[in-house]
Amino acid sequence: MEGAMTDRDTLLAGNAAFYSAFQRGDYEAMASLWALENSISCVHPGWPALIGRDAVMGSWHAILGGGANGPISFHDCNAILTGREGRVLCIESIGGHLLQATNIFHQILGSWKLVHHQSSPIAVEEEQETPPSAVVN
Amino acid sequence: MEGAMTDRDTLLAGNAAFYSAFQRGDYEAMASLWALENSISCVHPGWPALIGRDAVMGSWHAILGGGANGPISFHDCNAILTGREGRVLCIESIGGHLLQATNIFHQILGSWKLVHHQSSPIAVEEEQETPPSAVVN
């Protein structure tokens, strides 16, 4: 049917909703995007893994507790669909830092729900800012 | 049946085989652990995502090309099984660095095959080495 959304469209819409909730600091929206199961897992940059609904949502409550986190953007999305699993790999830009994220969704009762998020810093090989010169008098 | 391996046992054995191949620098073993599909993805520490069999296996060929990478160890494994997906979260210790890894396997023709690996540095809050003091005469 022309105009109907494909699974890929709805998967990418779920991924966009994740970053929208993140940027707005909207915990309720974030909580609704994750599966209710205790099989969810999340690896924030620099953190060891959090596993289970309480640990994962507790971390998001703390992260989003301060309100809006903007500006957050994401680009270079690759959506990989296999059966009821949808994996989105994208580059996040958060506070000027680039991170490689993997967001894994499962199709549960007709909706894509997050079951895993991992975000890790990308080593950017670009011109470094000149360090402050050591002034020794 | 007493003594039979469960799906969790074989999943964790697959995860151990990954680190064994990594440490031994055994590219052929590593190649056999990954699914043949182009839907595989891999995020090495500091790298953007690699997607597809050629890109992922090319990176492992380069990484393992120098032979053994030891010592590599892993601990704190958590295995999460949902349907034909097995997700293992564990902490890697590579060259004295700690990383949080997520290894995702799909059960394909009765075997667990890797479809995604992401490894990201953990910020360890331990006593830093004392920085060289600025000696100004």
XYZ file of N, CA and C in Angstrom:
822
model
N 0.860 -1.193 0.000
C 0.000 0.000 0.000
C 0.889 1.234 0.000
N 0.705 2.050 -0.984
C 1.547 3.228 -1.092
C 1.410 4.071 0.179
N 2.538 4.518 0.664
C 2.496 5.391 1.830
C 2.523 4.653 3.152
N 2.355 3.313 3.132
C 2.382 2.568 4.388
C 3.802 2.551 4.928
N 3.926 2.594 6.238
C 5.249 2.555 6.845
C 5.738 1.119 6.900
N 6.980 0.928 6.532
C 7.579 -0.400 6.621
C 8.118 -0.604 8.042
N 8.515 -1.853 8.335
C 9.153 -2.127 9.627
C 10.399 -1.261 9.807
N 11.116 -1.039 8.708
C 12.323 -0.207 8.785
C 11.963 1.233 9.155
N 10.872 1.734 8.558
C 10.432 3.102 8.881
C 10.085 3.228 10.365
N 9.315 2.242 10.865
C 8.888 2.358 12.265
C 10.070 2.131 13.215
N 11.022 1.308 12.804
C 12.230 1.100 13.610
C 13.015 2.411 13.713
N 13.210 3.070 12.575
C 13.958 4.327 12.585
C 13.188 5.422 13.328
N 11.862 5.353 13.279
C 11.062 6.310 14.049
C 11.245 6.065 15.549
N 11.337 4.796 15.944
C 11.599 4.480 17.349
C 12.959 4.990 17.788
N 13.948 4.849 16.900
C 15.292 5.343 17.200
C 15.287 6.869 17.360
N 14.562 7.546 16.470
C 14.470 9.012 16.557
C 13.750 9.429 17.843
N 12.733 8.658 18.239
C 11.994 8.980 19.464
C 12.898 8.867 20.690
N 13.831 7.920 20.647
C 14.796 7.763 21.747
C 15.615 9.048 21.910
N 16.160 9.564 20.798
C 16.995 10.766 20.896
C 16.173 12.000 21.231
N 14.921 12.019 20.787
C 14.048 13.136 21.133
C 13.781 13.168 22.638
N 13.477 12.002 23.208
C 13.238 11.923 24.659
C 14.502 12.295 25.434
N 15.648 11.838 24.939
C 16.951 12.124 25.557
C 17.177 13.637 25.575
N 17.009 14.261 24.411
C 17.283 15.701 24.318
C 16.315 16.516 25.175
N 15.036 16.111 25.196
C 14.033 16.873 25.966
C 14.129 16.590 27.461
N 14.905 15.578 27.842
C 14.953 15.197 29.260
C 13.623 14.628 29.715
N 12.959 13.899 28.825
C 11.595 13.404 29.086
C 11.666 11.948 29.563
N 11.713 11.778 30.870
C 11.864 10.432 31.427
C 10.672 9.540 31.092
N 9.465 10.084 31.154
C 8.284 9.250 30.894
C 8.312 8.692 29.472
N 8.678 9.559 28.524
C 8.777 9.098 27.134
C 9.875 8.045 27.013
N 11.009 8.287 27.682
C 12.118 7.327 27.628
C 11.677 5.977 28.210
N 10.985 6.019 29.348
C 10.561 4.778 30.007
C 9.613 3.982 29.116
N 8.796 4.684 28.334
C 7.818 3.991 27.481
C 8.466 3.367 26.255
N 9.691 3.832 25.925
C 10.366 3.308 24.731
C 11.084 1.990 25.011
N 11.386 1.724 26.294
C 12.119 0.503 26.654
C 11.147 -0.634 26.957
N 11.565 -1.846 26.647
C 10.773 -3.024 26.981
C 10.652 -3.133 28.500
N 9.574 -3.743 28.939
C 9.332 -3.875 30.381
C 10.126 -5.031 30.981
N 10.682 -5.866 30.125
C 11.364 -7.073 30.590
C 12.633 -6.756 31.383
N 13.017 -7.685 32.220
C 14.274 -7.543 32.941
C 15.469 -7.948 32.099
N 15.214 -8.265 30.846
C 16.300 -8.658 29.955
C 16.876 -7.455 29.212
N 16.553 -6.244 29.644
C 17.119 -5.080 28.964
C 18.496 -4.765 29.543
N 19.323 -4.140 28.703
C 20.689 -3.811 29.132
C 21.110 -2.491 28.505
N 22.021 -1.821 29.189
C 22.420 -0.484 28.743
C 23.868 -0.233 29.158
N 24.662 0.255 28.208
C 26.058 0.601 28.492
C 26.257 2.067 28.136
N 26.262 2.923 29.159
C 26.552 4.341 28.934
C 28.062 4.517 28.746
N 28.480 5.614 28.088
C 29.918 5.811 27.834
C 30.727 5.783 29.133
N 31.701 4.902 29.191
C 32.574 4.831 30.354
C 32.045 3.983 31.505
N 30.781 3.528 31.384
C 30.159 2.759 32.459
C 30.253 1.257 32.174
N 30.264 0.455 33.234
C 30.000 -0.969 33.021
C 28.516 -1.161 32.708
N 28.160 -2.343 32.261
C 26.781 -2.610 31.817
C 25.792 -2.547 32.975
N 24.636 -2.006 32.681
C 23.488 -2.061 33.590
C 22.516 -3.066 33.005
N 21.994 -3.943 33.848
C 21.114 -5.005 33.360
C 19.844 -5.052 34.199
N 18.723 -5.123 33.520
C 17.433 -5.196 34.214
C 16.730 -3.850 34.196
N 15.416 -3.917 34.244
C 14.590 -2.708 34.134
C 14.938 -1.661 35.213
N 15.095 -2.084 36.464
C 15.348 -1.119 37.541
C 16.674 -0.388 37.332
N 17.725 -1.149 37.031
C 19.048 -0.537 36.875
C 19.077 0.391 35.661
N 18.512 -0.083 34.546
C 18.568 0.713 33.313
C 17.721 1.975 33.459
N 16.483 1.837 33.933
C 15.633 3.019 34.012
C 16.096 3.947 35.128
N 16.692 3.387 36.175
C 17.257 4.237 37.226
C 18.343 5.145 36.672
N 19.163 4.600 35.758
C 20.236 5.418 35.179
C 19.656 6.533 34.318
N 18.599 6.197 33.565
C 17.995 7.235 32.714
C 17.286 8.287 33.561
N 16.727 7.871 34.681
C 16.079 8.832 35.572
C 17.117 9.831 36.074
N 18.297 9.324 36.419
C 19.376 10.207 36.901
C 19.888 11.110 35.780
N 20.075 10.526 34.590
C 20.623 11.296 33.461
C 19.641 12.373 33.008
N 18.361 12.024 32.985
C 17.357 12.959 32.467
C 16.803 13.857 33.571
N 17.197 13.571 34.812
C 16.621 14.310 35.941
C 16.879 15.795 35.897
N 17.958 16.168 35.257
C 18.287 17.586 35.183
C 17.538 18.308 34.078
N 16.601 17.603 33.418
C 15.838 18.237 32.343
C 16.527 18.070 31.004
N 16.311 19.061 30.141
C 16.780 18.950 28.763
C 18.295 18.766 28.707
N 18.738 17.895 27.802
C 20.151 17.595 27.643
C 20.726 18.138 26.339
N 19.910 18.941 25.638
C 20.278 19.343 24.294
C 21.586 20.078 24.214
N 22.141 20.312 23.028
C 21.676 19.681 21.797
C 22.266 18.284 21.608
N 21.393 17.355 21.229
C 21.797 15.991 20.905
C 21.360 15.729 19.470
N 22.257 15.214 18.674
C 21.838 14.854 17.324
C 22.394 13.476 16.992
N 21.879 12.900 15.925
C 22.368 11.581 15.515
C 22.358 11.533 14.000
N 23.273 10.774 13.453
C 23.357 10.688 11.994
C 23.998 9.367 11.602
N 24.098 9.149 10.290
C 24.676 7.911 9.751
C 23.990 6.665 10.300
N 22.660 6.682 10.287
C 21.895 5.535 10.798
C 21.975 4.354 9.845
N 22.239 3.193 10.384
C 22.117 1.934 9.645
C 21.130 1.051 10.389
N 20.086 0.653 9.730
C 19.068 -0.199 10.346
C 19.219 -1.610 9.803
N 19.346 -2.566 10.715
C 19.490 -3.971 10.336
C 18.322 -4.730 10.947
N 17.511 -5.339 10.096
C 16.347 -6.075 10.581
C 16.530 -7.558 10.351
N 16.389 -8.333 11.414
C 16.401 -9.799 11.273
C 15.278 -10.324 12.151
N 14.236 -10.797 11.507
C 13.094 -11.299 12.256
C 12.466 -10.189 13.084
N 12.311 -10.443 14.360
C 11.672 -9.458 15.235
C 12.691 -8.561 15.919
N 13.962 -8.672 15.502
C 15.006 -7.809 16.058
C 15.347 -6.703 15.088
N 15.433 -5.500 15.596
C 15.881 -4.361 14.799
C 17.067 -3.716 15.486
N 18.164 -3.639 14.740
C 19.394 -3.075 15.304
C 19.689 -1.785 14.551
N 19.829 -0.678 15.268
C 20.171 0.581 14.623
C 21.532 1.018 15.126
N 22.443 1.216 14.189
C 23.758 1.765 14.527
C 23.772 3.192 14.031
N 24.136 4.119 14.884
C 24.202 5.512 14.459
C 25.246 6.245 15.274
N 25.664 7.372 14.729
C 26.635 8.206 15.432
C 25.864 9.288 16.171
N 26.168 9.416 17.467
C 25.543 10.422 18.311
C 26.490 11.613 18.429
N 25.922 12.789 18.464
C 26.694 13.980 18.799
C 26.061 14.579 20.047
N 26.792 14.513 21.140
C 26.264 14.964 22.431
C 27.290 15.901 23.052
N 26.879 17.155 23.195
C 27.788 18.136 23.806
C 29.106 18.248 23.068
N 29.054 18.103 21.762
C 30.264 18.236 20.956
C 31.093 16.965 20.870
N 30.680 15.906 21.592
C 31.400 14.637 21.530
C 30.697 13.692 20.556
N 31.487 12.949 19.804
C 30.925 11.953 18.898
C 31.005 10.587 19.547
N 29.901 9.847 19.461
C 29.844 8.504 20.046
C 29.197 7.559 19.042
N 29.629 6.313 19.058
C 28.997 5.287 18.229
C 27.989 4.543 19.084
N 26.742 4.611 18.682
C 25.686 3.952 19.451
C 25.134 2.758 18.707
N 24.759 1.758 19.486
C 23.982 0.637 18.980
C 22.693 0.594 19.788
N 21.586 0.660 19.104
C 20.277 0.595 19.759
C 19.541 -0.625 19.224
N 19.230 -1.547 20.117
C 18.574 -2.781 19.680
C 17.141 -2.796 20.185
N 16.253 -3.017 19.249
C 14.821 -3.045 19.524
C 14.289 -4.447 19.241
N 13.301 -4.848 20.007
C 12.531 -6.050 19.678
C 11.099 -5.617 19.391
N 10.499 -6.306 18.433
C 9.098 -6.019 18.121
C 8.236 -6.777 19.134
N 7.583 -6.026 20.000
C 6.789 -6.613 21.078
C 5.369 -6.087 20.960
N 4.433 -6.984 20.765
C 3.015 -6.614 20.608
C 2.853 -5.503 19.569
N 3.577 -5.637 18.476
C 3.399 -4.707 17.354
C 4.191 -3.424 17.438
N 4.953 -3.218 18.542
C 5.752 -1.992 18.668
C 7.221 -2.342 18.865
N 8.079 -1.494 18.355
C 9.504 -1.654 18.608
C 9.816 -1.134 20.003
N 10.432 -1.975 20.828
C 10.823 -1.559 22.173
C 12.321 -1.774 22.342
N 12.978 -0.809 22.950
C 14.421 -0.919 23.190
C 14.723 -2.040 24.171
N 15.689 -2.870 23.817
C 16.149 -3.899 24.753
C 17.637 -3.719 25.094
N 18.341 -2.899 24.303
C 19.776 -2.696 24.568
C 20.222 -1.389 23.937
N 21.043 -0.657 24.686
C 21.675 0.567 24.167
C 23.123 0.557 24.613
N 24.021 0.825 23.686
C 25.430 0.998 24.065
C 25.987 2.155 23.265
N 26.684 3.013 23.957
C 27.237 4.209 23.319
C 28.681 4.337 23.745
N 29.569 4.421 22.757
C 30.995 4.490 23.105
C 31.688 5.576 22.291
N 32.612 6.269 22.940
C 33.276 7.414 22.306
C 34.042 7.005 21.058
N 33.994 7.873 20.057
C 34.796 7.676 18.845
C 36.031 8.552 18.959
N 37.174 7.955 18.710
C 38.415 8.728 18.703
C 38.456 9.511 17.401
N 38.307 10.807 17.504
C 38.241 11.620 16.296
C 39.635 12.108 15.961
N 40.071 11.750 14.761
C 41.395 12.193 14.335
C 41.263 13.481 13.556
N 41.095 14.566 14.283
C 41.090 15.841 13.581
C 42.065 16.748 14.296
N 42.231 17.916 13.733
C 43.222 18.819 14.331
C 42.828 19.123 15.765
N 43.755 18.854 16.637
C 43.523 19.155 18.045
C 43.648 20.660 18.243
N 42.943 21.116 19.263
C 43.169 22.510 19.640
C 44.606 22.641 20.113
N 45.190 23.767 19.805
C 46.551 24.003 20.272
C 46.536 24.063 21.794
N 47.356 23.252 22.440
C 47.367 23.320 23.908
C 47.930 24.664 24.356
N 47.488 25.122 25.507
C 48.043 26.391 25.991
C 49.551 26.260 26.128
N 50.242 27.202 25.597
C 51.704 27.078 25.633
C 52.186 27.299 27.064
N 53.232 26.588 27.385
C 53.786 26.706 28.726
C 54.630 27.973 28.787
N 54.174 28.877 29.569
C 54.907 30.141 29.676
C 55.777 30.073 30.922
N 57.034 30.079 30.692
C 57.975 29.959 31.814
C 58.881 31.171 31.806
N 58.749 31.995 32.790
C 59.554 33.226 32.819
C 60.771 33.064 33.718
N 17.824 -33.916 30.489
C 18.819 -34.976 30.555
C 20.019 -34.474 31.335
N 20.350 -35.206 32.368
C 21.444 -34.745 33.216
C 22.719 -34.624 32.388
N 23.416 -33.531 32.597
C 24.683 -33.352 31.913
C 24.559 -32.697 30.550
N 23.335 -32.572 30.030
C 23.170 -31.949 28.724
C 23.461 -30.451 28.836
N 24.042 -29.886 27.792
C 24.317 -28.452 27.803
C 23.044 -27.693 27.458
N 22.788 -26.651 28.198
C 21.641 -25.806 27.900
C 22.047 -24.782 26.838
N 21.044 -24.072 26.310
C 21.342 -22.989 25.371
C 22.273 -21.963 26.013
N 22.082 -21.732 27.319
C 22.934 -20.769 28.022
C 24.385 -21.276 28.069
N 24.548 -22.551 28.304
C 25.906 -23.126 28.327
C 26.591 -22.962 26.968
N 25.862 -23.294 25.911
C 26.498 -23.231 24.588
C 26.740 -21.778 24.172
N 25.849 -20.882 24.613
C 26.051 -19.450 24.341
C 27.332 -18.967 25.021
N 27.494 -19.305 26.291
C 28.703 -18.874 27.017
C 29.953 -19.548 26.457
N 29.798 -20.758 25.943
C 30.941 -21.424 25.295
C 31.323 -20.675 24.020
N 30.328 -20.196 23.282
C 30.596 -19.396 22.079
C 31.315 -18.105 22.426
N 30.897 -17.499 23.531
C 31.535 -16.260 23.978
C 33.001 -16.525 24.370
N 33.215 -17.628 25.070
C 34.592 -17.979 25.469
C 35.445 -18.271 24.238
N 34.851 -18.908 23.232
C 35.592 -19.227 22.005
C 36.024 -17.951 21.283
N 35.178 -16.916 21.364
C 35.524 -15.616 20.764
C 36.810 -15.067 21.395
N 36.867 -15.068 22.737
C 38.055 -14.514 23.401
C 39.277 -15.404 23.213
N 39.044 -16.695 23.099
C 40.155 -17.603 22.851
C 40.770 -17.328 21.477
N 39.924 -17.172 20.461
C 40.421 -16.875 19.108
C 41.129 -15.528 19.084
N 40.562 -14.549 19.799
C 41.135 -13.200 19.889
C 42.540 -13.293 20.486
N 42.658 -13.979 21.621
C 43.951 -14.052 22.309
C 44.986 -14.812 21.480
N 44.546 -15.890 20.816
C 45.491 -16.685 20.027
C 45.849 -16.039 18.701
N 45.093 -14.974 18.330
C 45.321 -14.366 17.027
C 44.923 -15.305 15.904
N 43.862 -16.081 16.154
C 43.453 -17.132 15.209
C 42.303 -16.621 14.327
N 42.689 -16.093 13.171
C 41.680 -15.493 12.295
C 40.668 -16.515 11.787
N 41.122 -17.702 11.448
C 40.196 -18.706 10.903
C 39.130 -19.067 11.931
N 39.551 -19.229 13.186
C 38.582 -19.529 14.243
C 37.623 -18.361 14.414
N 38.167 -17.126 14.402
C 37.315 -15.939 14.551
C 36.300 -15.874 13.414
N 36.760 -16.124 12.184
C 35.859 -16.036 11.023
C 34.730 -17.050 11.128
N 35.029 -18.204 11.714
C 33.995 -19.246 11.804
C 32.975 -18.955 12.897
N 33.335 -18.054 13.818
C 32.408 -17.736 14.915
C 31.349 -16.726 14.504
N 31.632 -15.940 13.457
C 30.703 -14.909 13.010
C 29.735 -15.458 11.973
N 28.506 -14.938 11.986
C 27.521 -15.300 10.972
C 28.024 -14.863 9.600
N 27.592 -15.584 8.582
C 28.030 -15.265 7.224
C 27.247 -14.096 6.623
N 26.174 -13.721 7.271
C 25.285 -12.695 6.731
C 25.962 -11.321 6.677
N 25.461 -10.494 5.803
C 25.943 -9.119 5.739
C 25.309 -8.234 6.788
N 24.493 -8.841 7.643
C 23.829 -8.069 8.698
C 24.661 -8.044 9.979
N 25.930 -8.452 9.908
C 26.763 -8.403 11.105
C 27.356 -7.004 11.274
N 27.636 -6.659 12.535
C 28.177 -5.332 12.825
C 29.157 -5.427 13.981
N 30.095 -4.487 14.008
C 31.161 -4.538 15.008
C 31.636 -3.125 15.310
N 31.732 -2.825 16.590
C 32.237 -1.519 17.029
C 33.449 -1.761 17.930
N 34.639 -1.565 17.360
C 35.863 -1.667 18.150
C 36.029 -0.384 18.976
N 36.784 -0.458 20.074
C 36.945 0.730 20.925
C 37.487 1.922 20.133
N 36.758 3.031 20.173
C 37.204 4.248 19.501
C 36.861 4.321 18.027
N 36.321 3.233 17.473
C 36.015 3.186 16.043
C 34.537 3.459 15.802
N 34.209 4.003 14.627
C 32.803 3.977 14.215
C 32.428 2.543 13.821
N 31.139 2.308 13.651
C 30.649 0.949 13.385
C 31.124 0.430 12.042
N 31.443 -0.845 12.019
C 31.690 -1.559 10.770
C 30.481 -2.455 10.526
N 29.994 -2.466 9.298
C 28.783 -3.228 8.991
C 29.013 -4.087 7.761
N 28.615 -5.340 7.868
C 28.750 -6.262 6.738
C 29.947 -7.178 6.925
N 29.840 -8.357 6.335
C 30.858 -9.395 6.516
C 32.264 -8.914 6.109
N 32.374 -8.236 4.959
C 33.697 -7.832 4.489
C 34.351 -6.840 5.444
N 33.590 -5.832 5.857
C 34.156 -4.795 6.732
C 34.526 -5.381 8.092
N 33.627 -6.199 8.655
C 33.869 -6.735 9.996
C 35.043 -7.713 9.982
N 35.024 -8.643 9.032
C 36.095 -9.638 9.031
C 37.415 -9.011 8.591
N 37.351 -7.987 7.747
C 38.575 -7.273 7.379
C 39.246 -6.656 8.595
N 38.421 -6.107 9.501
C 38.990 -5.498 10.706
C 39.636 -6.557 11.590
N 38.977 -7.725 11.707
C 39.563 -8.779 12.536
C 40.828 -9.343 11.897
N 40.845 -9.374 10.583
C 42.054 -9.846 9.894
C 43.226 -8.930 10.237
N 42.961 -7.625 10.237
C 44.020 -6.663 10.564
C 44.426 -6.772 12.031
N 43.428 -6.886 12.916
C 43.713 -6.930 14.358
C 44.470 -8.206 14.723
N 44.071 -9.313 14.108
C 44.676 -10.596 14.474
C 45.909 -10.911 13.637
N 46.157 -10.059 12.638
C 47.242 -10.335 11.695
C 48.600 -10.424 12.359
N 48.735 -9.724 13.465
C 50.026 -9.731 14.149
C 50.221 -10.935 15.038
N 49.258 -11.877 14.968
C 49.393 -13.070 15.810
C 48.745 -12.873 17.159
N 49.271 -13.574 18.146
C 48.646 -13.598 19.470
C 48.538 -12.191 20.057
N 47.407 -11.939 20.688
C 47.143 -10.640 21.291
C 47.172 -10.686 22.807
N 47.563 -11.824 23.368
C 47.420 -12.045 24.796
C 48.151 -11.042 25.639
N 47.908 -10.976 26.948
C 46.823 -11.714 27.584
C 45.501 -10.957 27.491
N 44.453 -11.693 27.135
C 43.097 -11.159 27.101
C 42.271 -12.011 28.059
N 41.525 -11.370 28.906
C 40.633 -12.136 29.769
C 39.263 -11.467 29.793
N 38.291 -12.178 30.290
C 36.944 -11.614 30.379
C 36.306 -12.152 31.652
N 35.426 -11.344 32.221
C 34.784 -11.759 33.471
C 33.435 -11.039 33.599
N 32.733 -11.345 34.669
C 31.411 -10.754 34.933
C 30.459 -10.951 33.751
N 30.385 -12.172 33.247
C 29.501 -12.465 32.114
C 28.041 -12.486 32.545
N 27.211 -11.823 31.794
C 25.761 -11.933 31.934
C 25.200 -12.396 30.604
N 24.504 -13.507 30.613
C 23.915 -14.041 29.380
C 22.410 -13.807 29.410
N 21.920 -13.186 28.352
C 20.491 -12.897 28.244
C 19.972 -13.606 26.999
N 19.037 -14.510 27.196
C 18.497 -15.260 26.058
C 17.053 -14.863 25.808
N 16.759 -14.467 24.593
C 15.368 -14.209 24.204
C 15.180 -14.825 22.828
N 14.428 -15.921 22.806
C 14.195 -16.603 21.531
C 15.509 -17.113 20.969
N 15.778 -16.756 19.720
C 16.996 -17.242 19.073
C 18.141 -16.248 19.202
N 17.949 -15.201 20.035
C 19.018 -14.236 20.270
C 19.658 -14.475 21.618
N 20.963 -14.481 21.636
C 21.706 -14.567 22.892
C 22.629 -13.374 22.999
N 22.490 -12.642 24.089
C 23.295 -11.437 24.292
C 24.186 -11.691 25.497
N 25.481 -11.549 25.325
C 26.400 -11.721 26.454
C 27.068 -10.386 26.726
N 26.926 -9.906 27.959
C 27.635 -8.703 28.388
C 28.748 -9.157 29.313
N 29.950 -8.708 29.047
C 31.059 -9.078 29.926
C 32.115 -7.993 29.899
N 32.949 -8.031 30.904
C 34.046 -7.067 30.988
C 35.289 -7.726 30.426
N 35.926 -7.023 29.498
C 37.162 -7.507 28.880
C 38.348 -6.842 29.571
N 39.397 -7.583 29.708
C 40.665 -7.001 30.148
C 41.680 -7.282 29.049
N 42.091 -6.205 28.386
C 42.993 -6.334 27.234
C 44.160 -5.384 27.437
N 45.330 -5.940 27.581
C 46.517 -5.106 27.758
C 46.405 -4.182 28.963
N 45.731 -4.665 29.998
C 45.599 -3.856 31.212
C 44.450 -2.872 31.183
N 43.752 -2.775 30.034
C 42.600 -1.881 29.937
C 41.307 -2.662 30.154
N 40.371 -2.067 30.857
C 39.064 -2.689 31.045
C 38.079 -2.121 30.047
N 37.322 -3.016 29.428
C 36.317 -2.584 28.449
C 35.022 -3.333 28.713
N 33.907 -2.671 28.449
C 32.607 -3.337 28.551
C 32.213 -3.811 27.155
N 32.039 -5.112 27.032
C 31.692 -5.673 25.727
C 30.268 -6.193 25.717
N 29.651 -6.073 24.563
C 28.376 -6.728 24.298
C 28.589 -7.617 23.084
N 28.329 -8.894 23.240
C 28.462 -9.854 22.138
C 27.099 -10.460 21.882
N 26.591 -10.246 20.679
C 25.255 -10.743 20.360
C 25.370 -11.881 19.357
N 24.744 -12.974 19.723
C 24.753 -14.180 18.903
C 23.333 -14.481 18.451
N 23.205 -15.032 17.266
C 21.930 -15.603 16.813
C 22.141 -17.103 16.640
N 21.096 -17.846 16.972
C 21.158 -19.289 16.795
C 20.826 -19.580 15.332
N 21.827 -20.024 14.592
C 21.686 -20.249 13.153
C 22.040 -21.709 12.877
N 21.092 -22.451 12.347
C 21.289 -23.880 12.046
C 21.878 -24.625 13.246
N 21.367 -24.299 14.430
C 21.752 -25.029 15.622
C 23.009 -24.549 16.317
N 23.670 -23.514 15.741
C 24.886 -22.996 16.382
C 24.719 -21.511 16.685
N 25.335 -21.071 17.761
C 25.371 -19.638 18.060
C 26.429 -18.983 17.177
N 26.006 -17.973 16.422
C 26.953 -17.230 15.581
C 26.906 -15.758 15.966
N 28.067 -15.131 16.043
C 28.136 -13.710 16.376
C 27.505 -12.870 15.273
N 26.664 -11.931 15.675
C 26.114 -10.983 14.699
C 26.487 -9.542 15.058
N 26.964 -9.331 16.301
C 27.334 -7.968 16.717
C 28.303 -8.041 17.881
N 29.312 -7.177 17.840
C 30.258 -7.029 18.959
C 30.511 -5.548 19.140
N 30.431 -5.102 20.377
C 30.815 -3.712 20.678
C 31.589 -3.722 21.980
N 32.687 -3.014 21.972
C 33.553 -2.973 23.147
C 33.907 -1.526 23.410
N 33.634 -1.073 24.632
C 33.913 0.337 24.925
C 34.617 0.475 26.264
N 35.555 1.414 26.319
C 36.387 1.568 27.518
C 35.547 1.921 28.742
N 35.947 1.356 29.859
C 35.328 1.713 31.132
C 36.244 2.700 31.825
N 35.643 3.793 32.283
C 36.412 4.774 33.039
C 36.622 4.213 34.437
N 37.848 3.864 34.735
C 38.136 3.248 36.025
C 38.517 4.336 37.017
N 37.742 4.363 38.085
C 38.031 5.381 39.100
C 38.979 4.795 40.124
N 40.234 4.789 39.757
C 41.216 4.355 40.735
C 42.303 5.413 40.791
N 43.198 5.246 41.694
C 44.224 6.272 41.856
C 44.982 6.441 40.551
N 44.986 7.682 40.099
C 45.720 7.998 38.882
C 47.210 8.032 39.203
N 47.984 7.759 38.175
C 49.412 7.975 38.359
C 49.640 9.483 38.577
N 50.557 9.779 39.412
C 50.856 11.180 39.650
C 51.422 11.779 38.368
N 50.841 12.881 37.904
C 51.385 13.470 36.673
C 52.770 14.035 36.961
N 53.588 14.072 35.937
C 54.925 14.651 36.159
C 54.779 16.086 36.659
N 55.445 16.421 37.715
C 55.280 17.759 38.254
C 56.021 18.755 37.355
N 55.453 19.927 37.277
C 56.065 20.963 36.444
C 57.209 21.569 37.224
N 58.358 21.332 36.705
C 59.542 21.845 37.402
C 59.935 23.167 36.753
N 59.803 24.196 37.475
C 60.104 25.521 36.932
C 61.181 26.157 37.806
N 62.315 26.354 37.227
C 63.441 26.919 38.017
C 63.545 28.413 37.781
